[in-house]
XYZ file of C-alpha atoms in Angstrom:
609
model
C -16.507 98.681 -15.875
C -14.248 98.809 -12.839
C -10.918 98.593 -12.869
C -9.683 96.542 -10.161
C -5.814 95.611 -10.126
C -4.540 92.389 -8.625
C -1.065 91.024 -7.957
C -0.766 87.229 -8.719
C 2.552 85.776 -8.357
C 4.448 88.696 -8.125
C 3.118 90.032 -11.791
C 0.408 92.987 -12.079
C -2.379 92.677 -14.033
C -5.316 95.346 -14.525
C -8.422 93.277 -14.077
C -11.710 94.434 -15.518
C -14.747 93.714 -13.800
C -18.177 93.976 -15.157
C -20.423 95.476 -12.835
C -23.584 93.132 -13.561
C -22.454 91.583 -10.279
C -22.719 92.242 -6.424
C -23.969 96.258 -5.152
C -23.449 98.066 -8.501
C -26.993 99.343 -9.162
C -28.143 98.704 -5.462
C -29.997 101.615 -3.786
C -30.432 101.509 0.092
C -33.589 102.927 0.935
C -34.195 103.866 4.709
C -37.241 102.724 6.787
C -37.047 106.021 7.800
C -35.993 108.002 4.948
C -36.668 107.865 0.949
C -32.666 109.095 -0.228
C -31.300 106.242 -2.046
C -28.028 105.386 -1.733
C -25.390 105.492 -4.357
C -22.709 102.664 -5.167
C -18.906 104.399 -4.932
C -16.948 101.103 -5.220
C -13.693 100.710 -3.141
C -10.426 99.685 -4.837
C -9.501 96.704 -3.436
C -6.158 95.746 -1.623
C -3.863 93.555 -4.364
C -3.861 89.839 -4.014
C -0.621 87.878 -4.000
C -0.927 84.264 -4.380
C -0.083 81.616 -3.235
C -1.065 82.817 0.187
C 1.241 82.158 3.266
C -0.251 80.909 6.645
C -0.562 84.268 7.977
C -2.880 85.529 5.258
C -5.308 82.587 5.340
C -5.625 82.307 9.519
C -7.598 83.965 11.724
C -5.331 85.048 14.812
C -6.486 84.257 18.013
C -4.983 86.427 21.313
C -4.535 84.337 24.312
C -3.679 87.296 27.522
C -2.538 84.035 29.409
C -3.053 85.800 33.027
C -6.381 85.295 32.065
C -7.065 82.173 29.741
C -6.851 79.244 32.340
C -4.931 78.250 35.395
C -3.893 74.686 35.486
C -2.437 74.811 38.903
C -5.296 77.024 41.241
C -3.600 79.732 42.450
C -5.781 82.024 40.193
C -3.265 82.915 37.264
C -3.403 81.173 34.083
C -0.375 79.776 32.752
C 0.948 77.216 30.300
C -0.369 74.180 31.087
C -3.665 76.116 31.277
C -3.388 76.876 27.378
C -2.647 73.477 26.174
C -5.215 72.137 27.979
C -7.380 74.620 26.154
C -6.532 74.041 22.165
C -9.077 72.252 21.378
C -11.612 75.506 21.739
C -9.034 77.488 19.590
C -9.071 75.270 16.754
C -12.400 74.719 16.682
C -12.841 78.690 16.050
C -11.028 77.590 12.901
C -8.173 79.134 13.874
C -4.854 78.567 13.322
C -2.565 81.015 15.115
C -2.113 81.898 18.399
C -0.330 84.906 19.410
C 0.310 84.736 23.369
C 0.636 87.933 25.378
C 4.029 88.125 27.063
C 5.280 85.141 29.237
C 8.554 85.614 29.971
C 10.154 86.493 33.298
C 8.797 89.615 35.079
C 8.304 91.511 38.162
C 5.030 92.150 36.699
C 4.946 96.029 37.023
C 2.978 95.848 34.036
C 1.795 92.027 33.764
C 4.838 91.097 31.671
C 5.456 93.926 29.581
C 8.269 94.435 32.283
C 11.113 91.968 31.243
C 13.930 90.976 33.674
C 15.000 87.712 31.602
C 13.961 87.485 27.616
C 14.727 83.913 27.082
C 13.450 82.469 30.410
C 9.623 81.520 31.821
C 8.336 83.735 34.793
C 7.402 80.689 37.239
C 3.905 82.075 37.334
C 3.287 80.934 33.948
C 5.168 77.406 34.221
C 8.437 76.318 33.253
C 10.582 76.189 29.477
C 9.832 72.523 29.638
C 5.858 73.602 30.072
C 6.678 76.209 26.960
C 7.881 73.353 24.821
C 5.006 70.998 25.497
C 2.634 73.770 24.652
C 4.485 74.621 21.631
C 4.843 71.132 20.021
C 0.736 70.552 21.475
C -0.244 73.570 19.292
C 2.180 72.480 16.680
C 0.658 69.597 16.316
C -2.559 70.736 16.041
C -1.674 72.841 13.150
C -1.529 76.145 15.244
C 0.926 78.562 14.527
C 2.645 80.641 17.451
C 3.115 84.247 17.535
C 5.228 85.712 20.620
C 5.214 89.423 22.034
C 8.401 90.687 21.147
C 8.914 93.655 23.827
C 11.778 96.085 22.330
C 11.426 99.248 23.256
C 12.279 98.476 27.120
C 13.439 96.002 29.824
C 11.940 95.651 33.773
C 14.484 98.196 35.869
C 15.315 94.577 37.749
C 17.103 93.400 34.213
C 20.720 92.586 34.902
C 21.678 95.043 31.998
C 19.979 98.281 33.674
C 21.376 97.215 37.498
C 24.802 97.672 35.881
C 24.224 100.196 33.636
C 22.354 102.394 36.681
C 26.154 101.869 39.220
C 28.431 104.163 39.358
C 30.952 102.316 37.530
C 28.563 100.951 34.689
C 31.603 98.937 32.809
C 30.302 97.331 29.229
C 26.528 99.191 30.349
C 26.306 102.585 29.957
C 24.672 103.256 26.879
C 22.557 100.034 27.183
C 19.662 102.953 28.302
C 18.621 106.725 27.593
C 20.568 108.699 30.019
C 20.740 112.315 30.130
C 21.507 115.318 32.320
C 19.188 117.497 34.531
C 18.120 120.683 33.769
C 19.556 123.497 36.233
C 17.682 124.544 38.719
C 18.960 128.228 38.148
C 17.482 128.180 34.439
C 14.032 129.739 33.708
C 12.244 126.776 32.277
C 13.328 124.910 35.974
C 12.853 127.529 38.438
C 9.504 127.069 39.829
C 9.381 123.347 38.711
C 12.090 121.618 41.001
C 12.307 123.902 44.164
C 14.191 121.767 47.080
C 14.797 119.293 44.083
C 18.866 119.423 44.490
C 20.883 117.671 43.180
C 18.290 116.143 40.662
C 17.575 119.437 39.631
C 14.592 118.929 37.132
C 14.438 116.779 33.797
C 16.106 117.154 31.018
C 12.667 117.611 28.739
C 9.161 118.075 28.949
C 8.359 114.373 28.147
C 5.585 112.475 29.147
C 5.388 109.058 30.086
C 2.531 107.105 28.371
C 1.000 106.277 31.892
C 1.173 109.818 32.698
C 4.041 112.041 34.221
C 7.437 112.703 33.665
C 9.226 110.112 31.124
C 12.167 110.680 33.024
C 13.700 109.100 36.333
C 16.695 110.242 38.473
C 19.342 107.737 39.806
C 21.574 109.252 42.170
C 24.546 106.764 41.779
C 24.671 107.912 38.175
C 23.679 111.697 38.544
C 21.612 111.486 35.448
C 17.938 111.054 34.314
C 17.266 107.487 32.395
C 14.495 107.850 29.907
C 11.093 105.623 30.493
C 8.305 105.985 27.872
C 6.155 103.900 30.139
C 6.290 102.574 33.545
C 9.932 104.551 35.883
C 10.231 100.190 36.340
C 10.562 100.042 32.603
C 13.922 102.038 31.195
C 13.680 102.256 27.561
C 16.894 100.647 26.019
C 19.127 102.830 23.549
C 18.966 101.485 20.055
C 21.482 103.628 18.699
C 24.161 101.016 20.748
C 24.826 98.466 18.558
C 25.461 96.001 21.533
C 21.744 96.707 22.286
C 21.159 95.427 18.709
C 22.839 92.614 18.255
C 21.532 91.416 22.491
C 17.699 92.139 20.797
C 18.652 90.060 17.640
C 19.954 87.634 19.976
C 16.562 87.253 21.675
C 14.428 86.717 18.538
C 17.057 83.745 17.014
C 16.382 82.450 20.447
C 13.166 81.848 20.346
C 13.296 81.129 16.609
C 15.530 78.140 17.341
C 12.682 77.492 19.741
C 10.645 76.761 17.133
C 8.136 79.920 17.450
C 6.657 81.047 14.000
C 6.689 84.704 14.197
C 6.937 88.208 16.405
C 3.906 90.202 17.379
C 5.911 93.457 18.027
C 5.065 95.936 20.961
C 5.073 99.705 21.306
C 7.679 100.115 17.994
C 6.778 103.487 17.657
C 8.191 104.120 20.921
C 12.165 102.674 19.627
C 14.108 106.118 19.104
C 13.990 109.760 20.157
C 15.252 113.047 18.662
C 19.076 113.343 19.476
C 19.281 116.182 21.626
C 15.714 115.714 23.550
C 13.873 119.025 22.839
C 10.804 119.724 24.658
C 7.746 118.363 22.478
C 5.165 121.053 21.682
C 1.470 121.003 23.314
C -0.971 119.149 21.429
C -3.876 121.264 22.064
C -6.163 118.079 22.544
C -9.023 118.924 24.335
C -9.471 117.820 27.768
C -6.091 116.760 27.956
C -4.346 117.370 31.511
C -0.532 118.225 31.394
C 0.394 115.048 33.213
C -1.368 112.706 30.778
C 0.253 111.849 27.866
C -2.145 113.052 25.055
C -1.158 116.434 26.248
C 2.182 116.594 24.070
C 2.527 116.281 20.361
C 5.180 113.331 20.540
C 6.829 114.283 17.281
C 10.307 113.468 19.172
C 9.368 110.466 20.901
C 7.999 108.449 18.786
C 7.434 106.929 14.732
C 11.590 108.440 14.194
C 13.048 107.240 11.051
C 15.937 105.448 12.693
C 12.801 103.062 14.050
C 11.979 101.558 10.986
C 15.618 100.785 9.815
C 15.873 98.380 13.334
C 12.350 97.083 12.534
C 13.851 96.827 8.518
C 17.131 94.821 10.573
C 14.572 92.486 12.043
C 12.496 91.388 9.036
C 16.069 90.889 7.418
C 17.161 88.497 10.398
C 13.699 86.722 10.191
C 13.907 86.287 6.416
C 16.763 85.107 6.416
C 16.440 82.201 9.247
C 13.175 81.331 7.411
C 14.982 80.837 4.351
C 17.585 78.579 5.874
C 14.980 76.437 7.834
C 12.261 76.830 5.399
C 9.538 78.487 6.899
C 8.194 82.057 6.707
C 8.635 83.629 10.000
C 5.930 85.879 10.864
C 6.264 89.886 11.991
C 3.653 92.218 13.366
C 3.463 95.757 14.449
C 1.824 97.454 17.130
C 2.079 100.915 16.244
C -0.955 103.412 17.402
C -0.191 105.979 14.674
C -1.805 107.546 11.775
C -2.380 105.554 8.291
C 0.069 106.938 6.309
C 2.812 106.287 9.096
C 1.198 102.941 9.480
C 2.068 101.795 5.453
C 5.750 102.948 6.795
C 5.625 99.994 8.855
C 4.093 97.897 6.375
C 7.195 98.091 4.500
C 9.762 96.609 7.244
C 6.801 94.152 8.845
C 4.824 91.317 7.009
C 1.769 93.907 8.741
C 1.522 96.884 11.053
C -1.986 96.166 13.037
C -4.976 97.955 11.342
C -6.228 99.611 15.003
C -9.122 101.598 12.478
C -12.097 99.164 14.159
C -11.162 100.263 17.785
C -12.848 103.502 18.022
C -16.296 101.829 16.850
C -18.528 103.045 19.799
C -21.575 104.064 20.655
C -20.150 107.473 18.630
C -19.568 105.774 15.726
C -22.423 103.281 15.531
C -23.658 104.251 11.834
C -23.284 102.880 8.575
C -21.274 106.029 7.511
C -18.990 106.286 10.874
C -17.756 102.473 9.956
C -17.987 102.828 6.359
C -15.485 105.337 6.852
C -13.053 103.285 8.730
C -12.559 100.832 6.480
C -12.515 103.397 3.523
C -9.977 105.273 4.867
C -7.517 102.206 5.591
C -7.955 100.340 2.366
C -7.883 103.901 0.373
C -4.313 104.433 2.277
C -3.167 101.069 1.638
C -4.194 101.239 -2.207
C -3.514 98.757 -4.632
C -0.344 97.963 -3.304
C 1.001 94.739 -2.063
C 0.094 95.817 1.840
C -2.162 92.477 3.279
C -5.412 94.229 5.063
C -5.711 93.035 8.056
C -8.374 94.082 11.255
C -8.707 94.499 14.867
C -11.667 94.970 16.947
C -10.237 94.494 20.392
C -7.296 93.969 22.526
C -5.678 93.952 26.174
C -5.180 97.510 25.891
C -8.840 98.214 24.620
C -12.548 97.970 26.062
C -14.548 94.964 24.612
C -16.305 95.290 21.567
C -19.874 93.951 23.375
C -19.342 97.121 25.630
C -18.056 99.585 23.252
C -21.028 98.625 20.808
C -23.838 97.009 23.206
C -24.178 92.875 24.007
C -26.651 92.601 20.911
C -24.403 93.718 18.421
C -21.756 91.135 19.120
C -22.464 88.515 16.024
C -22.610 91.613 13.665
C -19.304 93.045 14.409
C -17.764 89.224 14.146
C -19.319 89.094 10.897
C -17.629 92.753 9.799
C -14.176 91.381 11.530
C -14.234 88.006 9.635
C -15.547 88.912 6.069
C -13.658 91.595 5.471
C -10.683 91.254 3.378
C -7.656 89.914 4.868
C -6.126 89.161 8.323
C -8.481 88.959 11.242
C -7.258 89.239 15.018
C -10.000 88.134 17.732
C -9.303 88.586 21.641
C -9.830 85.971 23.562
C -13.808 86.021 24.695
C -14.894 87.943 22.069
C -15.987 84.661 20.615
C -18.775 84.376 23.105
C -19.244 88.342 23.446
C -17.678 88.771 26.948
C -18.230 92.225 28.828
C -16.080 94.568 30.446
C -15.984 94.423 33.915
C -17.083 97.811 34.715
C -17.068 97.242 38.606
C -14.004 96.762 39.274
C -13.062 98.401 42.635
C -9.324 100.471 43.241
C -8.066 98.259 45.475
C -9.135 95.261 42.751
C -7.178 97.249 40.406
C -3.715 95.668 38.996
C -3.233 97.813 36.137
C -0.597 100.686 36.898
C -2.251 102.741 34.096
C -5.111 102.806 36.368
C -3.219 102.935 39.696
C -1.071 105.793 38.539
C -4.011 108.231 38.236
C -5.834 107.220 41.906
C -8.697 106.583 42.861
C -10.508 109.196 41.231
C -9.582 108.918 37.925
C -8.305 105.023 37.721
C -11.708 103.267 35.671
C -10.569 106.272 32.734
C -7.168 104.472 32.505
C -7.406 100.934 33.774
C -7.049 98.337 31.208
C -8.423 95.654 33.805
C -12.132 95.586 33.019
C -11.235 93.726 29.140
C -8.668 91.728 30.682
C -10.929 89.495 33.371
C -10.345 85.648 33.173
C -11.506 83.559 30.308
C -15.489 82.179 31.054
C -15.413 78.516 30.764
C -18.871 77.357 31.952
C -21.195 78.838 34.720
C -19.646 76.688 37.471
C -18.266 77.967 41.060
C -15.871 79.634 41.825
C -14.283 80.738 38.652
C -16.030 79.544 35.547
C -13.587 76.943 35.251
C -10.884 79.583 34.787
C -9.298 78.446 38.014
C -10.479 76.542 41.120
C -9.231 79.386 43.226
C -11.854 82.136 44.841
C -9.119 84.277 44.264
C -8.194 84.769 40.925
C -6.055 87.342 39.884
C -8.785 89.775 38.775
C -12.450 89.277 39.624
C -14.559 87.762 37.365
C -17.554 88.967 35.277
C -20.771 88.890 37.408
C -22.422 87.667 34.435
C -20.232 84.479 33.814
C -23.310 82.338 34.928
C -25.161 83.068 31.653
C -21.754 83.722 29.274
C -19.200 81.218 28.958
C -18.756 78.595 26.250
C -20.475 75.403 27.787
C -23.870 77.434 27.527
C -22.851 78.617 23.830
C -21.412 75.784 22.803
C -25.227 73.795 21.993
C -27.340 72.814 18.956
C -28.567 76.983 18.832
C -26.808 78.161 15.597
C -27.448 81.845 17.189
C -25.371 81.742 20.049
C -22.114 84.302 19.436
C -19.992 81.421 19.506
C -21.379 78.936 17.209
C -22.289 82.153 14.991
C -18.778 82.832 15.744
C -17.642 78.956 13.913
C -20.019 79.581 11.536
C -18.854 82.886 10.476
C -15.097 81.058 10.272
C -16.088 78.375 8.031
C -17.108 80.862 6.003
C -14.665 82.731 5.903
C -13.016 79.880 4.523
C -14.117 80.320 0.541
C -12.185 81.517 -1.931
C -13.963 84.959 -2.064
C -13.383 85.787 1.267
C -9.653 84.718 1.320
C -8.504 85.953 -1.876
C -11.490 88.174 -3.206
C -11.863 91.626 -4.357
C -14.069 93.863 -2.035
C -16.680 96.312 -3.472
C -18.055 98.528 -0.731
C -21.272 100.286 -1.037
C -22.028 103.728 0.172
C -22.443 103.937 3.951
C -26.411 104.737 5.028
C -27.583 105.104 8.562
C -27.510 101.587 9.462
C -26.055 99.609 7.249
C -22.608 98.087 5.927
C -22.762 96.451 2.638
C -20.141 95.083 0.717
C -19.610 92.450 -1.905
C -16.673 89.882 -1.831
C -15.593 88.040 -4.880
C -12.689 86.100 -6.194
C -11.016 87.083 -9.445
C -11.006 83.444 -10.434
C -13.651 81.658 -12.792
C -15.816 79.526 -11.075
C -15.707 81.037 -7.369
C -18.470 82.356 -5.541
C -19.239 85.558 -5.369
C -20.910 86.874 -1.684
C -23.115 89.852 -0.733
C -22.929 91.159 2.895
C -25.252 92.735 4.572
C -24.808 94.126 8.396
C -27.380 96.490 10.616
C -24.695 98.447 12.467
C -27.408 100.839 13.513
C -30.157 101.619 16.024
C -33.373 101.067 13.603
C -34.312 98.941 11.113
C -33.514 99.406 7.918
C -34.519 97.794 3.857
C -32.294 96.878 1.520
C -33.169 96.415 -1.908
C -31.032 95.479 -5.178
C -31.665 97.003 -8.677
C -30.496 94.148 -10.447
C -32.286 90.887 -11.192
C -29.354 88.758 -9.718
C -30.610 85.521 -7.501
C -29.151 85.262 -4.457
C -28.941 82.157 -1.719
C -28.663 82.552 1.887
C -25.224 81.208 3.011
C -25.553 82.563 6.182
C -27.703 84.911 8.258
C -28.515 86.052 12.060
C -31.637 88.171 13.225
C -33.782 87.083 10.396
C -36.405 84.601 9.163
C -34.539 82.997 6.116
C -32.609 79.934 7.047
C -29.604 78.487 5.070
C -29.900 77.755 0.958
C -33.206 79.941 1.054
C -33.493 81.492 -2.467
C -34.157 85.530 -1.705
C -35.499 87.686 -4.393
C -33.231 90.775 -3.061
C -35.103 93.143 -5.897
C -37.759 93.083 -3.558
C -36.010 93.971 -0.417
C -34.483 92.992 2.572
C -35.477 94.339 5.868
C -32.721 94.095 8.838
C -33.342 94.753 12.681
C -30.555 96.163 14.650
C -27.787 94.016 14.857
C -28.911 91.652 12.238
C -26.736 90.512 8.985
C -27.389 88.055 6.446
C -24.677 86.878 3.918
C -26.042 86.048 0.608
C -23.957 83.562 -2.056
C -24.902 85.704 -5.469
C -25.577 84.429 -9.067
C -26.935 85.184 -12.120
């Protein structure tokens, strides 16, 4: 018997589960190798029901530089998206969270805010906001916006007055602090014929390398910028800055939005009293790169989850007055047990455990271990799992893994328990853009380092425009020849017209398929038991605690041979869904006498006794 405990309506109950069903009793044997494989069942996440919207969609991320440009001058913008919905629902999604859109210099493609409640023109208009929002509205899409709190753009009205000499209501508004002396020790050798800046006040690191800290001569201090020197970070122990940040979210609540994808929290307060952070010792690192500190003062501070803990509050309580739930997010890249910290002030911190699958960790056991280690920190707790395989700060999934594993890792992002997030493309297994030249490049990661080390750091290769169909000059991104990044050489074969056809094996019919799916009770709601890792393979069972649900076997070659795997128990099994092998749909599989899987093949089998 397992013990599995579930949360229904807000009571516990301890569940027992006879284990006649799904993997207990399985052994794994290797077509190269004759060790069996033992079953160590995971504890699965608690269930609360009923479910709210954000548990039961899939979230879809729109980067809308890149999705589609209505008006041909090689940007994508509003218009662009809501001309686009239809593909987004019919990925059975049903929310959309929309990279930042609001008005920019574009340092950093948006993360750079001058305005918080205004449109930069390059996206459209508030009048092309609201038609997009009531379009996706009325498709039954839900919108998530990127709440950006940890900094504004240096061209924000608040940091040109706080930066004067006479900063009036401003001062505090940012981190300001003092220079070191010259004269002292720690300075001498590090700001010669630096006067009167002298040299900064810390050994802080920006996260796109170099000194966090910027001088200002009108002010005769330092002003602290985790990020970009054109993005000050703003100084949340000011309770004006507080209340101006709560004013932006009931903004764009009274917009209508329906929840807060929240960037770079971790980044929200600093140690009082800046000390130098220690080295971290990480191999490799060099000293202007940020991975070469320990950012112990910098970053995850408790004071940062009592603003996050202010925000939920604000949310909760304009969702209770209009009656809707409004959604929150983190984006926190942190360790797991600081990540359940943010599960408790967020409806969900982003699970960022799928983004170092690679070529290094291409193994049953590597990803077996991923998703171990997540659900055994989240234990049976009320914490919603939720999963990430790629992003606009992260390389593709069809180039960290290889083109033919593409359907597979769809089928490990969309079956697993809980919240799935998909990147725009990823639907129809879009590339990197490895080639990329230097003077191409538009990230300022990238640019910062030169032209030597820019592909380490540029974010541009996963962020080239959406490919529409194989048509000239721009996939039907844009009607421009010169769109704001190049596009992938290879959108001539990948794009969705050439998916979108009777083939059922295509990644992005796969893709629907794998959605619908996902629809079932046992997938939405279900327990997961998760079978030993092996060389190749992923296996896990999904079922729902109800009576009367289906109960699903999963089945994934995440390897580089074939492997067999074969069931001790007499259960019969029905293909509900498979890629890479012979069976076809409501084929009855004996799985006592083995199943063999091909790289990159999975099958998904409805079990019954």
């Amino acid at each position: 018997m397992n013990k599995w405990t579930v949360v229904i309506v807000g009571l516990v109950f301890t569940l027992s589960v006879v284990a006649t069903g799904l993997i207990v009793g399985f052994a794994v044997r290797c077509s190269d190798s004759n060790d069996d494989q033992t079953i160590a069942p995971t504890t699965p996440p608690s269930v609360t029901l009923p479910l709210d919207w954000w548990q039961e969609t899939i979230i879809y991320q729109i980067y809308p530089r890149s999705f589609a440009d209505s008006d041909g001058d090689g940007v994508g913008d509003l218009k662009g998206i809501e001309a686009r919905l239809d593909h987004v629902t019919s990925l059975n999604v049903r929310a959309a969270w929309l990279s930042p859109i609001y008005e920019s210099p574009m340092k950093d493609f948006g993360y750079d805010i001058s305005d918080f409640v205004s449109i930069d023109p390059i996206f459209g208009t508030m009048g092309d906001f609201d038609s997009l929002l009531e379009a996706m509205h009325k498709k039954g899409l839900k919108v998530i916006m990127d709440f950006v709190p940890n900094h504004t753009s240096d061209l924000h009205r608040w940091f040109t007055e706080s930066k004067k000499i006479d900063p009036n209501n401003y001062t505090d508004y940012y981190i300001w602090a003092d220079k070191r002396d010259c004269k002292t020790l720690i300075c001498k050798d590090a700001c010669m014929n630096m006067e009167p800046q002298g040299c900064p006040p810390n050994n802080w690191l920006s996260a796109f390398g170099g000194s966090a800290w910027e001088w200002v001569n009108d002010r005769a201090k330092y002003y602290l910028h985790q990020f970009l020197k054109e993005q000050p970070d703003l100084n949340y122990n000011n309770e004006r800055v507080r209340q101006e940040m709560k004013d932006v979210l009931r903004f764009w609540m009274n917009k209508g939005v329906d929840g807060f994808r929240m960037d770079a929290v971790s980044h929200l307060h600093e140690q009082p009293g800046y000390p130098d952070e220690p080295l971290s010792n990480n191999l490799g690192a060099q000293d202007d790169e940020h991975g070469y500190l320990d950012h112990i003062f910098t970053m995850d501070q408790p004071e940062t989850f009592e603003r996050i803990r202010e925000w939920r509050q604000l949310m909760d309580e304009y969702g209770e007055f209009n009656d809707k739930h409004i959604f929150s997010v983190a984006e926190a890249y942190t360790d797991l047990e600081t990540m359940t910290k943010y599960y408790d002030v967020a409806d969900m911190s982003f699970n960022f455990e799928l983004i170092p699958i690679d070529e290094a960790c291409h193994t049953g056991y590597c990803i077996k271990e991923r998703i171990d280690g997540w659900i055994n920190q989240m234990g049976t707790t009320s914490r919603w799992p939720n999963w990430v395989l790629g992003n606009h700060d992260n390389h593709r999934i069809a180039t960290r893994m290889g083109e033919a594993y593409v359907n597979a890792m769809n089928a490990l992002l969309l079956l697993l328990p809980g919240t799935p997030t998909t990147y725009y493309g990823e639907e129809i297994g879009m590339l990197d853009h490895g080639n990329i030249t230097f003077n191409e490049t538009r990230d300022p990661y990238g640019l910062n380092f030169g032209p030597d080390r820019y592909q380490e750091f540029s974010r541009d290769p996963e962020r080239t425009p959406m490919q529409w169909d194989s048509s000239d000059p721009a996939a039907n991104f844009s009607t421009s020849n010169d769109t704001w990044l190049p596009m992938h050489p290879d959108y001539k074969t990948t794009n969705v017209e050439s998916q979108d056809v009777v083939d059922d094996s295509t990644p992005l019919n796969v893709y629907k398929a794998l959605a619908q799916l996902r629809a079932e009770t046992a997938f939405r709601t279900g327990a997961i038991e998760l079978a030993d890792g092996s060389d190749n393979l992923i296996v896990f069972g999904r079922n729902d605690v109800n009576a009367g649900t289906k109960s699903y076997l999963v089945i994934i070659n995440v390897g580089w041979h074939d492997q067999t795997y074969n069931h001790a128990s007499g259960s019969k099994s029905k293909v509900a869904m498979q890629f890479g092998l012979e069976f076809s749909v409501d084929d009855i599989v004996d799985i006592t006498a083995g199943i063999s899987l091909q790289p990159a093949a999975f099958i998904v089998l409805e079990v019954y006794d």
